[in-house]
PDB file of C-alpha atoms in Angstrom:
ATOM      1  CA  MET A  27     -15.588 -16.797   6.704  1.00 92.00           C
ATOM      2  CA  ARG A  28     -14.385 -19.034   3.890  1.00 94.00           C
ATOM      3  CA  HIS A  29     -10.778 -20.282   3.947  1.00 97.00           C
ATOM      4  CA  HIS A  30      -8.855 -21.394   0.838  1.00 93.00           C
ATOM      5  CA  HIS A  31      -5.329 -22.387  -0.083  1.00 97.00           C
ATOM      6  CA  ILE A  32      -4.319 -21.134  -3.526  1.00 95.00           C
ATOM      7  CA  ASP A  33      -1.276 -21.936  -5.650  1.00 94.00           C
ATOM      8  CA  ALA A  34       0.521 -18.839  -6.965  1.00 90.00           C
ATOM      9  CA  ALA A  35       3.319 -20.029  -9.272  1.00 84.00           C
ATOM     10  CA  GLY A  36       4.433 -22.604  -6.724  1.00 90.00           C
ATOM     11  CA  ILE A  37       3.717 -20.486  -3.613  1.00 95.00           C
ATOM     12  CA  ARG A  38       0.827 -21.777  -1.502  1.00 98.00           C
ATOM     13  CA  LEU A  39      -1.224 -18.874  -0.162  1.00 98.00           C
ATOM     14  CA  HIS A  40      -3.796 -18.903   2.629  1.00 99.00           C
ATOM     15  CA  VAL A  41      -6.804 -16.796   1.618  1.00 99.00           C
ATOM     16  CA  VAL A  42      -9.893 -15.877   3.655  1.00 99.00           C
ATOM     17  CA  GLU A  43     -13.167 -14.524   2.225  1.00 98.00           C
ATOM     18  CA  GLN A  44     -16.290 -12.941   3.645  1.00 98.00           C
ATOM     19  CA  GLY A  45     -19.368 -11.536   1.927  1.00 98.00           C
ATOM     20  CA  SER A  46     -20.287 -11.180  -1.726  1.00 97.00           C
ATOM     21  CA  GLY A  47     -20.312  -8.444  -4.328  1.00 97.00           C
ATOM     22  CA  PRO A  48     -17.468  -6.428  -5.863  1.00 98.00           C
ATOM     23  CA  ALA A  49     -14.118  -7.504  -4.453  1.00 98.00           C
ATOM     24  CA  ILE A  50     -11.658  -5.785  -2.148  1.00 99.00           C
ATOM     25  CA  LEU A  51      -8.351  -7.500  -1.387  1.00 99.00           C
ATOM     26  CA  PHE A  52      -6.602  -6.804   1.949  1.00 99.00           C
ATOM     27  CA  CYS A  53      -2.790  -7.002   2.359  1.00 99.00           C
ATOM     28  CA  HIS A  54      -1.182  -6.934   5.823  1.00 99.00           C
ATOM     29  CA  GLY A  55       2.293  -5.837   6.856  1.00 98.00           C
ATOM     30  CA  PHE A  56       4.944  -6.723   9.464  1.00 99.00           C
ATOM     31  CA  PRO A  57       4.528  -8.381  11.893  1.00 99.00           C
ATOM     32  CA  ALA A  58       0.895  -9.246  11.187  1.00 99.00           C
ATOM     33  CA  ILE A  59      -1.420 -11.896   9.746  1.00 99.00           C
ATOM     34  CA  TRP A  60      -4.622 -11.856   7.701  1.00 99.00           C
ATOM     35  CA  SER A  61      -6.861 -11.388  10.748  1.00 98.00           C
ATOM     36  CA  SER A  62      -5.459  -7.914  11.393  1.00 99.00           C
ATOM     37  CA  TRP A  63      -8.156  -6.952   8.844  1.00 99.00           C
ATOM     38  CA  ARG A  64     -11.025  -8.862  10.496  1.00 98.00           C
ATOM     39  CA  SER A  65     -12.960  -5.747  11.532  1.00 98.00           C
ATOM     40  CA  GLN A  66     -12.631  -4.162   8.090  1.00 99.00           C
ATOM     41  CA  MET A  67     -13.678  -7.400   6.391  1.00 99.00           C
ATOM     42  CA  GLN A  68     -16.880  -7.486   8.425  1.00 99.00           C
ATOM     43  CA  ALA A  69     -17.593  -3.817   7.693  1.00 99.00           C
ATOM     44  CA  VAL A  70     -17.157  -4.060   3.928  1.00 99.00           C
ATOM     45  CA  ALA A  71     -19.051  -7.364   3.762  1.00 99.00           C
ATOM     46  CA  ASP A  72     -21.952  -5.683   5.569  1.00 98.00           C
ATOM     47  CA  ALA A  73     -21.736  -2.905   2.963  1.00 98.00           C
ATOM     48  CA  GLY A  74     -22.153  -5.362   0.084  1.00 98.00           C
ATOM     49  CA  TRP A  75     -18.551  -6.154  -0.807  1.00 98.00           C
ATOM     50  CA  ARG A  76     -16.612  -9.394  -1.129  1.00 98.00           C
ATOM     51  CA  ALA A  77     -13.777  -9.068   1.386  1.00 99.00           C
ATOM     52  CA  ILE A  78     -10.657 -11.133   0.697  1.00 99.00           C
ATOM     53  CA  ALA A  79      -7.612 -11.189   2.981  1.00 99.00           C
ATOM     54  CA  LEU A  80      -4.539 -13.344   2.725  1.00 98.00           C
ATOM     55  CA  ASP A  81      -1.555 -14.319   4.758  1.00 99.00           C
ATOM     56  CA  MET A  82       1.061 -12.624   2.591  1.00 99.00           C
ATOM     57  CA  ARG A  83       3.890 -14.863   1.429  1.00 98.00           C
ATOM     58  CA  GLY A  84       6.204 -15.478   4.380  1.00 98.00           C
ATOM     59  CA  TYR A  85       3.438 -15.327   6.989  1.00 99.00           C
ATOM     60  CA  GLY A  86       0.909 -17.522   8.751  1.00 98.00           C
ATOM     61  CA  GLU A  87      -0.386 -20.442   6.701  1.00 98.00           C
ATOM     62  CA  SER A  88       1.171 -19.208   3.451  1.00 98.00           C
ATOM     63  CA  ASP A  89       4.494 -20.511   2.155  1.00 98.00           C
ATOM     64  CA  ALA A  90       7.693 -18.698   3.098  1.00 98.00           C
ATOM     65  CA  PRO A  91      10.427 -18.793   0.441  1.00 97.00           C
ATOM     66  CA  GLU A  92      13.916 -18.686   1.922  1.00 97.00           C
ATOM     67  CA  GLU A  93      15.554 -16.154  -0.411  1.00 97.00           C
ATOM     68  CA  ALA A  94      15.020 -12.433   0.179  1.00 97.00           C
ATOM     69  CA  GLU A  95      14.520 -11.570  -3.497  1.00 96.00           C
ATOM     70  CA  ALA A  96      11.331 -13.658  -3.496  1.00 97.00           C
ATOM     71  CA  TYR A  97       9.720 -10.917  -1.390  1.00 98.00           C
ATOM     72  CA  MET A  98      10.189  -8.078  -3.863  1.00 96.00           C
ATOM     73  CA  ALA A  99       6.921  -6.240  -4.400  1.00 95.00           C
ATOM     74  CA  VAL A 100       6.682  -7.437  -8.002  1.00 94.00           C
ATOM     75  CA  HIS A 101       6.387 -11.048  -6.776  1.00 96.00           C
ATOM     76  CA  CYS A 102       3.806 -10.087  -4.160  1.00 97.00           C
ATOM     77  CA  VAL A 103       1.769  -8.320  -6.837  1.00 98.00           C
ATOM     78  CA  GLY A 104       1.901 -11.578  -8.778  1.00 97.00           C
ATOM     79  CA  ASP A 105       0.448 -13.315  -5.717  1.00 98.00           C
ATOM     80  CA  LEU A 106      -2.485 -10.910  -5.682  1.00 98.00           C
ATOM     81  CA  VAL A 107      -3.164 -11.481  -9.370  1.00 98.00           C
ATOM     82  CA  ALA A 108      -3.030 -15.240  -8.759  1.00 97.00           C
ATOM     83  CA  VAL A 109      -5.614 -14.884  -5.972  1.00 98.00           C
ATOM     84  CA  LEU A 110      -7.962 -12.975  -8.273  1.00 98.00           C
ATOM     85  CA  ASP A 111      -7.485 -15.541 -11.031  1.00 97.00           C
ATOM     86  CA  ALA A 112      -8.092 -18.487  -8.699  1.00 96.00           C
ATOM     87  CA  LEU A 113     -11.291 -16.919  -7.378  1.00 97.00           C
ATOM     88  CA  GLY A 114     -12.536 -15.931 -10.835  1.00 97.00           C
ATOM     89  CA  ILE A 115     -12.384 -12.198 -10.116  1.00 98.00           C
ATOM     90  CA  ALA A 116     -11.605  -9.806 -12.968  1.00 98.00           C
ATOM     91  CA  THR A 117     -10.877  -6.659 -10.948  1.00 98.00           C
ATOM     92  CA  ALA A 118     -10.653  -5.603  -7.308  1.00 98.00           C
ATOM     93  CA  VAL A 119      -9.974  -2.698  -5.026  1.00 99.00           C
ATOM     94  CA  VAL A 120      -6.754  -3.307  -3.095  1.00 99.00           C
ATOM     95  CA  ALA A 121      -6.160  -2.220   0.513  1.00 99.00           C
ATOM     96  CA  GLY A 122      -2.910  -2.475   2.407  1.00 99.00           C
ATOM     97  CA  HIS A 123      -1.115  -1.567   5.617  1.00 99.00           C
ATOM     98  CA  ASP A 124       2.634  -1.198   6.202  1.00 98.00           C
ATOM     99  CA  PHE A 125       4.444  -3.489   3.725  1.00 98.00           C
ATOM    100  CA  GLY A 126       0.989  -4.500   2.537  1.00 98.00           C
ATOM    101  CA  ALA A 127       0.403  -0.860   1.582  1.00 98.00           C
ATOM    102  CA  ASN A 128       3.585  -0.932  -0.465  1.00 97.00           C
ATOM    103  CA  VAL A 129       2.325  -4.050  -2.245  1.00 98.00           C
ATOM    104  CA  ALA A 130      -1.068  -2.410  -2.795  1.00 99.00           C
ATOM    105  CA  TRP A 131       0.474   0.708  -4.343  1.00 98.00           C
ATOM    106  CA  ASN A 132       2.649  -1.403  -6.604  1.00 97.00           C
ATOM    107  CA  ALA A 133      -0.297  -3.582  -7.610  1.00 98.00           C
ATOM    108  CA  ALA A 134      -2.152  -0.483  -8.757  1.00 98.00           C
ATOM    109  CA  MET A 135       0.944   0.835 -10.522  1.00 97.00           C
ATOM    110  CA  LEU A 136       1.839  -2.413 -12.302  1.00 97.00           C
ATOM    111  CA  ARG A 137      -1.628  -3.844 -13.013  1.00 98.00           C
ATOM    112  CA  PRO A 138      -4.179  -1.042 -13.371  1.00 98.00           C
ATOM    113  CA  ASP A 139      -6.253  -3.461 -15.451  1.00 98.00           C
ATOM    114  CA  ARG A 140      -6.807  -5.644 -12.354  1.00 98.00           C
ATOM    115  CA  PHE A 141      -6.632  -3.208  -9.419  1.00 99.00           C
ATOM    116  CA  THR A 142      -9.088  -0.376  -9.839  1.00 98.00           C
ATOM    117  CA  ALA A 143      -8.573   1.605  -6.622  1.00 99.00           C
ATOM    118  CA  VAL A 144      -6.230   1.719  -3.610  1.00 99.00           C
ATOM    119  CA  PHE A 145      -6.837   2.261   0.118  1.00 99.00           C
ATOM    120  CA  ALA A 146      -3.515   2.459   1.967  1.00 99.00           C
ATOM    121  CA  ILE A 147      -2.624   2.833   5.633  1.00 99.00           C
ATOM    122  CA  SER A 148       0.660   4.030   7.181  1.00 98.00           C
ATOM    123  CA  VAL A 149       2.972   3.740   4.142  1.00 97.00           C
ATOM    124  CA  PRO A 150       2.499   6.271   1.329  1.00 96.00           C
ATOM    125  CA  PHE A 151       3.261   5.622  -2.326  1.00 95.00           C
ATOM    126  CA  ILE A 152       7.006   5.737  -2.983  1.00 89.00           C
ATOM    127  CA  GLN A 153       7.424   6.832  -6.579  1.00 90.00           C
ATOM    128  CA  PRO A 154      10.202   4.879  -8.321  1.00 90.00           C
ATOM    129  CA  GLY A 155      13.261   6.700  -9.586  1.00 87.00           C
ATOM    130  CA  GLY A 156      16.302   8.364  -8.070  1.00 81.00           C
ATOM    131  CA  PRO A 157      18.018   7.162  -4.895  1.00 83.00           C
ATOM    132  CA  THR A 158      15.898   5.038  -2.571  1.00 84.00           C
ATOM    133  CA  PHE A 159      15.094   6.368   0.872  1.00 83.00           C
ATOM    134  CA  LEU A 160      17.452   3.731   2.325  1.00 90.00           C
ATOM    135  CA  ASP A 161      20.259   5.003   0.099  1.00 91.00           C
ATOM    136  CA  GLU A 162      19.476   8.556   1.190  1.00 89.00           C
ATOM    137  CA  LEU A 163      19.728   7.516   4.847  1.00 92.00           C
ATOM    138  CA  ARG A 164      22.984   5.651   4.236  1.00 93.00           C
ATOM    139  CA  ALA A 165      24.438   8.697   2.495  1.00 93.00           C
ATOM    140  CA  ALA A 166      23.417  10.829   5.476  1.00 92.00           C
ATOM    141  CA  GLY A 167      25.181   8.446   7.876  1.00 93.00           C
ATOM    142  CA  MET A 168      21.937   7.508   9.643  1.00 93.00           C
ATOM    143  CA  ASP A 169      23.064   3.966  10.375  1.00 94.00           C
ATOM    144  CA  ASP A 170      20.789   3.606  13.414  1.00 96.00           C
ATOM    145  CA  PHE A 171      17.640   3.617  11.274  1.00 96.00           C
ATOM    146  CA  TYR A 172      15.629   0.586  12.350  1.00 97.00           C
ATOM    147  CA  MET A 173      15.355  -1.043   8.915  1.00 97.00           C
ATOM    148  CA  PHE A 174      19.106  -1.626   8.789  1.00 97.00           C
ATOM    149  CA  ALA A 175      18.792  -3.843  11.883  1.00 97.00           C
ATOM    150  CA  GLN A 176      15.806  -5.657  10.362  1.00 98.00           C
ATOM    151  CA  ILE A 177      17.852  -6.483   7.246  1.00 97.00           C
ATOM    152  CA  ARG A 178      20.681  -8.182   9.157  1.00 97.00           C
ATOM    153  CA  PRO A 179      20.638 -12.018   9.399  1.00 97.00           C
ATOM    154  CA  GLU A 180      20.647 -11.889  13.198  1.00 98.00           C
ATOM    155  CA  ALA A 181      17.254 -10.165  13.188  1.00 98.00           C
ATOM    156  CA  ASP A 182      15.565 -13.576  12.855  1.00 98.00           C
ATOM    157  CA  ALA A 183      16.886 -14.608  16.266  1.00 98.00           C
ATOM    158  CA  ALA A 184      16.231 -11.208  17.833  1.00 98.00           C
ATOM    159  CA  TRP A 185      12.516 -11.521  17.039  1.00 99.00           C
ATOM    160  CA  VAL A 186      12.086 -15.249  17.674  1.00 98.00           C
ATOM    161  CA  ASP A 187      10.402 -15.070  21.127  1.00 98.00           C
ATOM    162  CA  ALA A 188       6.982 -14.157  19.747  1.00 99.00           C
ATOM    163  CA  ALA A 189       5.344 -14.152  23.185  1.00 98.00           C
ATOM    164  CA  THR A 190       7.519 -11.134  24.021  1.00 98.00           C
ATOM    165  CA  THR A 191       8.247  -9.475  20.692  1.00 98.00           C
ATOM    166  CA  ILE A 192       4.707  -9.392  19.295  1.00 98.00           C
ATOM    167  CA  PRO A 193       3.019  -7.687  22.293  1.00 98.00           C
ATOM    168  CA  GLY A 194       6.047  -5.426  22.714  1.00 98.00           C
ATOM    169  CA  ASN A 195       6.110  -4.379  19.067  1.00 98.00           C
ATOM    170  CA  TYR A 196       2.397  -3.610  18.982  1.00 98.00           C
ATOM    171  CA  TYR A 197       2.574  -1.715  22.277  1.00 98.00           C
ATOM    172  CA  TRP A 198       5.512   0.534  21.416  1.00 98.00           C
ATOM    173  CA  THR A 199       4.225   1.301  17.906  1.00 98.00           C
ATOM    174  CA  SER A 200       0.680   2.025  19.094  1.00 98.00           C
ATOM    175  CA  GLY A 201      -0.745   5.321  20.250  1.00 97.00           C
ATOM    176  CA  GLN A 202      -1.033   3.847  23.754  1.00 97.00           C
ATOM    177  CA  ALA A 203       2.707   4.090  24.448  1.00 98.00           C
ATOM    178  CA  PRO A 204       3.860   7.241  26.280  1.00 97.00           C
ATOM    179  CA  ALA A 205       5.081   9.843  23.806  1.00 97.00           C
ATOM    180  CA  ALA A 206       8.538  10.115  25.365  1.00 97.00           C
ATOM    181  CA  LEU A 207       9.101   6.360  25.101  1.00 98.00           C
ATOM    182  CA  ARG A 208       7.124   5.505  21.958  1.00 98.00           C
ATOM    183  CA  TRP A 209       8.957   3.813  19.088  1.00 98.00           C
ATOM    184  CA  ASP A 210      11.431   6.070  17.296  1.00 98.00           C
ATOM    185  CA  PRO A 211      12.771   4.517  14.068  1.00 97.00           C
ATOM    186  CA  PHE A 212      16.046   6.437  14.447  1.00 96.00           C
ATOM    187  CA  ASP A 213      16.734   5.644  18.126  1.00 97.00           C
ATOM    188  CA  PRO A 214      17.680   2.040  19.027  1.00 96.00           C
ATOM    189  CA  ALA A 215      16.949   2.811  22.693  1.00 97.00           C
ATOM    190  CA  ARG A 216      13.306   3.328  21.670  1.00 98.00           C
ATOM    191  CA  GLY A 217      13.219   0.310  19.378  1.00 97.00           C
ATOM    192  CA  LEU A 218      10.664  -2.337  18.480  1.00 97.00           C
ATOM    193  CA  LEU A 219      11.948  -5.216  20.597  1.00 97.00           C
ATOM    194  CA  ARG A 220      11.364  -3.854  24.099  1.00 98.00           C
ATOM    195  CA  PRO A 221       8.931  -5.887  26.225  1.00 97.00           C
ATOM    196  CA  ALA A 222       5.567  -4.230  26.796  1.00 97.00           C
ATOM    197  CA  PRO A 223       5.555  -2.613  30.275  1.00 96.00           C
ATOM    198  CA  GLU A 224       1.783  -2.906  30.700  1.00 93.00           C
ATOM    199  CA  PRO A 225      -1.152  -4.746  29.111  1.00 90.00           C
ATOM    200  CA  LEU A 226      -1.875  -3.635  25.576  1.00 91.00           C
ATOM    201  CA  SER A 227      -5.337  -2.086  25.714  1.00 92.00           C
ATOM    202  CA  ALA A 228      -5.270  -0.280  22.359  1.00 89.00           C
ATOM    203  CA  ILE A 229      -5.555  -3.501  20.331  1.00 96.00           C
ATOM    204  CA  ASP A 230      -7.874  -6.516  20.666  1.00 96.00           C
ATOM    205  CA  PRO A 231      -6.098  -9.143  22.826  1.00 96.00           C
ATOM    206  CA  VAL A 232      -7.698 -11.941  20.789  1.00 97.00           C
ATOM    207  CA  TYR A 233      -5.847 -10.749  17.695  1.00 98.00           C
ATOM    208  CA  ILE A 234      -2.571 -10.364  19.611  1.00 98.00           C
ATOM    209  CA  ALA A 235      -2.906 -13.949  20.872  1.00 98.00           C
ATOM    210  CA  GLU A 236      -3.527 -15.161  17.310  1.00 98.00           C
ATOM    211  CA  ALA A 237      -0.443 -13.331  16.060  1.00 98.00           C
ATOM    212  CA  VAL A 238       1.726 -14.671  18.885  1.00 98.00           C
ATOM    213  CA  ALA A 239       0.618 -18.235  18.143  1.00 98.00           C
ATOM    214  CA  ARG A 240       1.262 -17.917  14.406  1.00 98.00           C
ATOM    215  CA  PHE A 241       4.709 -16.347  14.727  1.00 99.00           C
ATOM    216  CA  ALA A 242       5.678 -18.889  17.392  1.00 99.00           C
ATOM    217  CA  GLU A 243       5.010 -21.532  14.719  1.00 98.00           C
ATOM    218  CA  THR A 244       6.521 -19.829  11.681  1.00 98.00           C
ATOM    219  CA  GLY A 245       9.269 -17.613  13.005  1.00 98.00           C
ATOM    220  CA  PHE A 246      10.025 -14.227  11.470  1.00 99.00           C
ATOM    221  CA  HIS A 247      12.379 -14.986   8.570  1.00 98.00           C
ATOM    222  CA  GLY A 248       9.710 -14.552   5.899  1.00 98.00           C
ATOM    223  CA  GLY A 249       8.399 -11.305   7.326  1.00 98.00           C
ATOM    224  CA  LEU A 250      11.886  -9.851   7.770  1.00 99.00           C
ATOM    225  CA  ASN A 251      12.702 -10.724   4.170  1.00 98.00           C
ATOM    226  CA  TYR A 252      10.390  -7.894   3.081  1.00 98.00           C
ATOM    227  CA  TYR A 253      12.977  -5.490   4.519  1.00 97.00           C
ATOM    228  CA  ARG A 254      15.793  -7.385   2.788  1.00 97.00           C
ATOM    229  CA  ALA A 255      13.966  -7.095  -0.536  1.00 96.00           C
ATOM    230  CA  ILE A 256      13.668  -3.284  -0.453  1.00 94.00           C
ATOM    231  CA  ASP A 257      17.018  -2.513  -2.083  1.00 92.00           C
ATOM    232  CA  PRO A 258      16.797  -5.046  -4.938  1.00 91.00           C
ATOM    233  CA  PHE A 259      13.206  -4.110  -5.755  1.00 91.00           C
ATOM    234  CA  TYR A 260      13.767  -0.361  -5.888  1.00 88.00           C
ATOM    235  CA  ALA A 261      16.948  -0.852  -7.913  1.00 87.00           C
ATOM    236  CA  LEU A 262      14.755  -2.654 -10.451  1.00 87.00           C
ATOM    237  CA  ALA A 263      11.783  -0.301 -10.171  1.00 85.00           C
ATOM    238  CA  GLY A 264      13.961   2.789 -10.430  1.00 82.00           C
ATOM    239  CA  ARG A 265      15.065   1.658 -13.879  1.00 84.00           C
ATOM    240  CA  ALA A 266      11.815   0.170 -15.142  1.00 87.00           C
ATOM    241  CA  TYR A 267       9.145   2.439 -13.643  1.00 89.00           C
ATOM    242  CA  ALA A 268      10.831   5.775 -12.914  1.00 89.00           C
ATOM    243  CA  GLY A 269       8.258   8.528 -12.604  1.00 90.00           C
ATOM    244  CA  ALA A 270       5.266   6.175 -12.645  1.00 94.00           C
ATOM    245  CA  VAL A 271       1.999   7.570 -11.291  1.00 96.00           C
ATOM    246  CA  ILE A 272      -1.159   5.890 -10.009  1.00 98.00           C
ATOM    247  CA  ARG A 273      -4.256   7.350 -11.658  1.00 98.00           C
ATOM    248  CA  GLN A 274      -6.879   5.087 -10.091  1.00 98.00           C
ATOM    249  CA  PRO A 275      -8.924   6.430  -7.168  1.00 98.00           C
ATOM    250  CA  SER A 276      -6.887   6.245  -3.975  1.00 98.00           C
ATOM    251  CA  PHE A 277      -7.105   7.118  -0.288  1.00 98.00           C
ATOM    252  CA  PHE A 278      -4.288   7.402   2.248  1.00 98.00           C
ATOM    253  CA  LEU A 279      -4.751   7.147   6.016  1.00 98.00           C
ATOM    254  CA  THR A 280      -2.162   7.407   8.756  1.00 98.00           C
ATOM    255  CA  GLY A 281      -1.940   7.550  12.544  1.00 98.00           C
ATOM    256  CA  GLY A 282      -0.896  10.812  14.144  1.00 97.00           C
ATOM    257  CA  ARG A 283       1.299   8.881  16.603  1.00 97.00           C
ATOM    258  CA  ASP A 284       2.911   6.588  14.018  1.00 98.00           C
ATOM    259  CA  GLY A 285       6.691   6.593  14.375  1.00 96.00           C
ATOM    260  CA  LEU A 286       7.042   6.050  10.638  1.00 94.00           C
ATOM    261  CA  ASN A 287       5.957   9.648  10.122  1.00 94.00           C
ATOM    262  CA  ALA A 288       9.428  10.652  11.323  1.00 90.00           C
ATOM    263  CA  VAL A 289      10.879   9.058   8.195  1.00 87.00           C
ATOM    264  CA  ARG A 290       8.816  10.932   5.652  1.00 80.00           C
ATOM    265  CA  GLN A 291       5.931  13.014   6.995  1.00 84.00           C
ATOM    266  CA  PRO A 292       3.042  12.326   4.623  1.00 88.00           C
ATOM    267  CA  SER A 293       0.826  15.118   3.382  1.00 91.00           C
ATOM    268  CA  GLU A 294      -1.854  15.406   0.745  1.00 93.00           C
ATOM    269  CA  ALA A 295       0.160  18.014  -1.140  1.00 93.00           C
ATOM    270  CA  ALA A 296       3.220  15.762  -1.253  1.00 93.00           C
ATOM    271  CA  LEU A 297       1.257  12.713  -2.392  1.00 96.00           C
ATOM    272  CA  ARG A 298      -0.948  14.249  -5.049  1.00 95.00           C
ATOM    273  CA  PRO A 299       1.595  14.669  -7.905  1.00 95.00           C
ATOM    274  CA  ALA A 300       2.167  10.896  -8.051  1.00 96.00           C
ATOM    275  CA  LEU A 301      -1.462  10.110  -7.142  1.00 98.00           C
ATOM    276  CA  PRO A 302      -3.639  12.225  -9.463  1.00 97.00           C
ATOM    277  CA  GLY A 303      -6.635  10.099  -8.474  1.00 97.00           C
ATOM    278  CA  LEU A 304      -6.207  10.783  -4.742  1.00 98.00           C
ATOM    279  CA  ARG A 305      -9.677  11.188  -3.203  1.00 97.00           C
ATOM    280  CA  GLY A 306      -8.786  11.600   0.421  1.00 96.00           C
ATOM    281  CA  PHE A 307      -6.086  11.902   3.080  1.00 97.00           C
ATOM    282  CA  LEU A 308      -6.781  11.422   6.776  1.00 98.00           C
ATOM    283  CA  THR A 309      -4.710  11.451   9.946  1.00 97.00           C
ATOM    284  CA  ILE A 310      -6.288   9.717  12.953  1.00 98.00           C
ATOM    285  CA  GLU A 311      -4.503  11.690  15.627  1.00 97.00           C
ATOM    286  CA  GLN A 312      -4.789   9.256  18.553  1.00 97.00           C
ATOM    287  CA  ALA A 313      -3.660   6.197  16.563  1.00 98.00           C
ATOM    288  CA  GLY A 314      -0.155   4.886  16.157  1.00 98.00           C
ATOM    289  CA  HIS A 315       1.053   2.508  13.466  1.00 98.00           C
ATOM    290  CA  TRP A 316      -2.051   0.279  13.534  1.00 99.00           C
ATOM    291  CA  PRO A 317      -5.125   2.452  12.832  1.00 99.00           C
ATOM    292  CA  GLN A 318      -7.162  -0.484  11.502  1.00 99.00           C
ATOM    293  CA  LEU A 319      -6.753  -2.136  14.922  1.00 98.00           C
ATOM    294  CA  GLU A 320      -6.522   0.891  17.229  1.00 98.00           C
ATOM    295  CA  ALA A 321      -9.349   2.897  15.648  1.00 98.00           C
ATOM    296  CA  ALA A 322     -11.247   0.197  13.783  1.00 98.00           C
ATOM    297  CA  ALA A 323     -14.658   1.894  13.801  1.00 98.00           C
ATOM    298  CA  GLN A 324     -13.251   5.116  12.377  1.00 98.00           C
ATOM    299  CA  VAL A 325     -11.217   3.302   9.717  1.00 99.00           C
ATOM    300  CA  ASN A 326     -14.255   1.205   8.800  1.00 99.00           C
ATOM    301  CA  ALA A 327     -16.379   4.315   8.293  1.00 99.00           C
ATOM    302  CA  VAL A 328     -13.735   5.951   6.106  1.00 99.00           C
ATOM    303  CA  LEU A 329     -13.146   2.786   4.088  1.00 99.00           C
ATOM    304  CA  THR A 330     -16.812   2.063   3.437  1.00 98.00           C
ATOM    305  CA  GLY A 331     -17.317   5.703   2.487  1.00 98.00           C
ATOM    306  CA  PHE A 332     -14.464   5.470  -0.003  1.00 98.00           C
ATOM    307  CA  LEU A 333     -15.958   2.292  -1.472  1.00 98.00           C
ATOM    308  CA  ALA A 334     -19.392   3.906  -1.714  1.00 97.00           C
ATOM    309  CA  GLY A 335     -17.807   6.742  -3.656  1.00 96.00           C
ATOM    310  CA  LEU A 336     -16.373   4.266  -6.137  1.00 95.00           C
ATOM    311  CA  ALA A 337     -19.857   2.936  -6.786  1.00 79.00           C
ATOM    312  CA  SER A 338     -21.119   6.438  -7.598  1.00 69.00           C
ATOM    313  CA  GLN A 339     -18.151   7.207  -9.848  1.00 64.00           C
ATOM    314  CA  PRO A 340     -16.614   4.227 -11.683  1.00 49.00           C
ATOM    315  CA  ALA A 341     -13.235   3.113 -10.391  1.00 42.00           C
ATOM    316  CA  GLY A 342     -10.500   3.862 -12.867  1.00 40.00           C
ATOM    317  CA  HIS A 343     -11.999   7.252 -13.798  1.00 38.00           C
ATOM    318  CA  ASN A 344      -9.838  10.066 -12.480  1.00 34.00           C
ATOM    319  CA  GLN A 345     -12.036  12.757 -11.031  1.00 31.00           C
ATOM    320  CA  GLU A 346      -9.090  15.171 -11.060  1.00 32.00           C
ATOM    321  CA  GLU A 347      -8.825  15.096 -14.851  1.00 30.00           C
ATOM    322  CA  ARG A 348     -11.042  17.217 -17.055  1.00 26.00           C
ATOM    323  CA  PRO A 349     -11.217  17.391 -20.844  1.00 26.00           C
TER     324      PRO A 349
END
């Protein structure tokens, strides 16, 4: 693997590459680091692709701006464009998980000239326009929704003990956790910050140790700022990009035991109007919020199959459209 540090308009980004060929850029979510994609990077490199993963701004070896507005998706999309420019890459497929999926969707929406296809895990495309889902929850009086706690300033301190919070978060959001106790985004008693009651077997312990070490160094302020940037970004996007669709080829994958599904249950029928280029939708029933870690072999097979399909039909052409 090849490691770089790239300047993106004053933000120093840590970027890791493997393989050669057409490019695919991997974006992680919270609380994760670039190596959450290690298995997928190896798989796509073996399939003839140039795999590129980065520590998203606010994480790992990348810079972490203090202000929340710096984490709006539009700035993160700018980071991805800067990575492509620095590496001399004209276009790339973009893959993302969790907040990284949100960045990936927005990259495809805002820069279809640079991002030719999307592979997203856990977070579906949220079409701009109308009230945001956070506003809808506020209006419904659902003040216990977990994101409202993540937005508060005291969340930084609540997460700070990475040796406890990282294994606990991954355990309770994984498919390994008992169904009756698994993370529920609407129930603080089944929240993210509970210590893991048993060893986490669903996810590679080497990766968990890497994540613990990184967050022990950096803290969680940068990662939590992605939650704090939701309202300002969607206020902007709702005015500027209302009704936008993503026409490039896309694929959405989720875990059947992912607590996020309680927020907005994804389905192919619900996604397709805003994703006319949607080529596939898959639920991995035994996985929780981390399919790329919990069911790596299955995700790798689906991802490489999606990429192979792009080679047979040029990315950017919408197979759903007919003259």
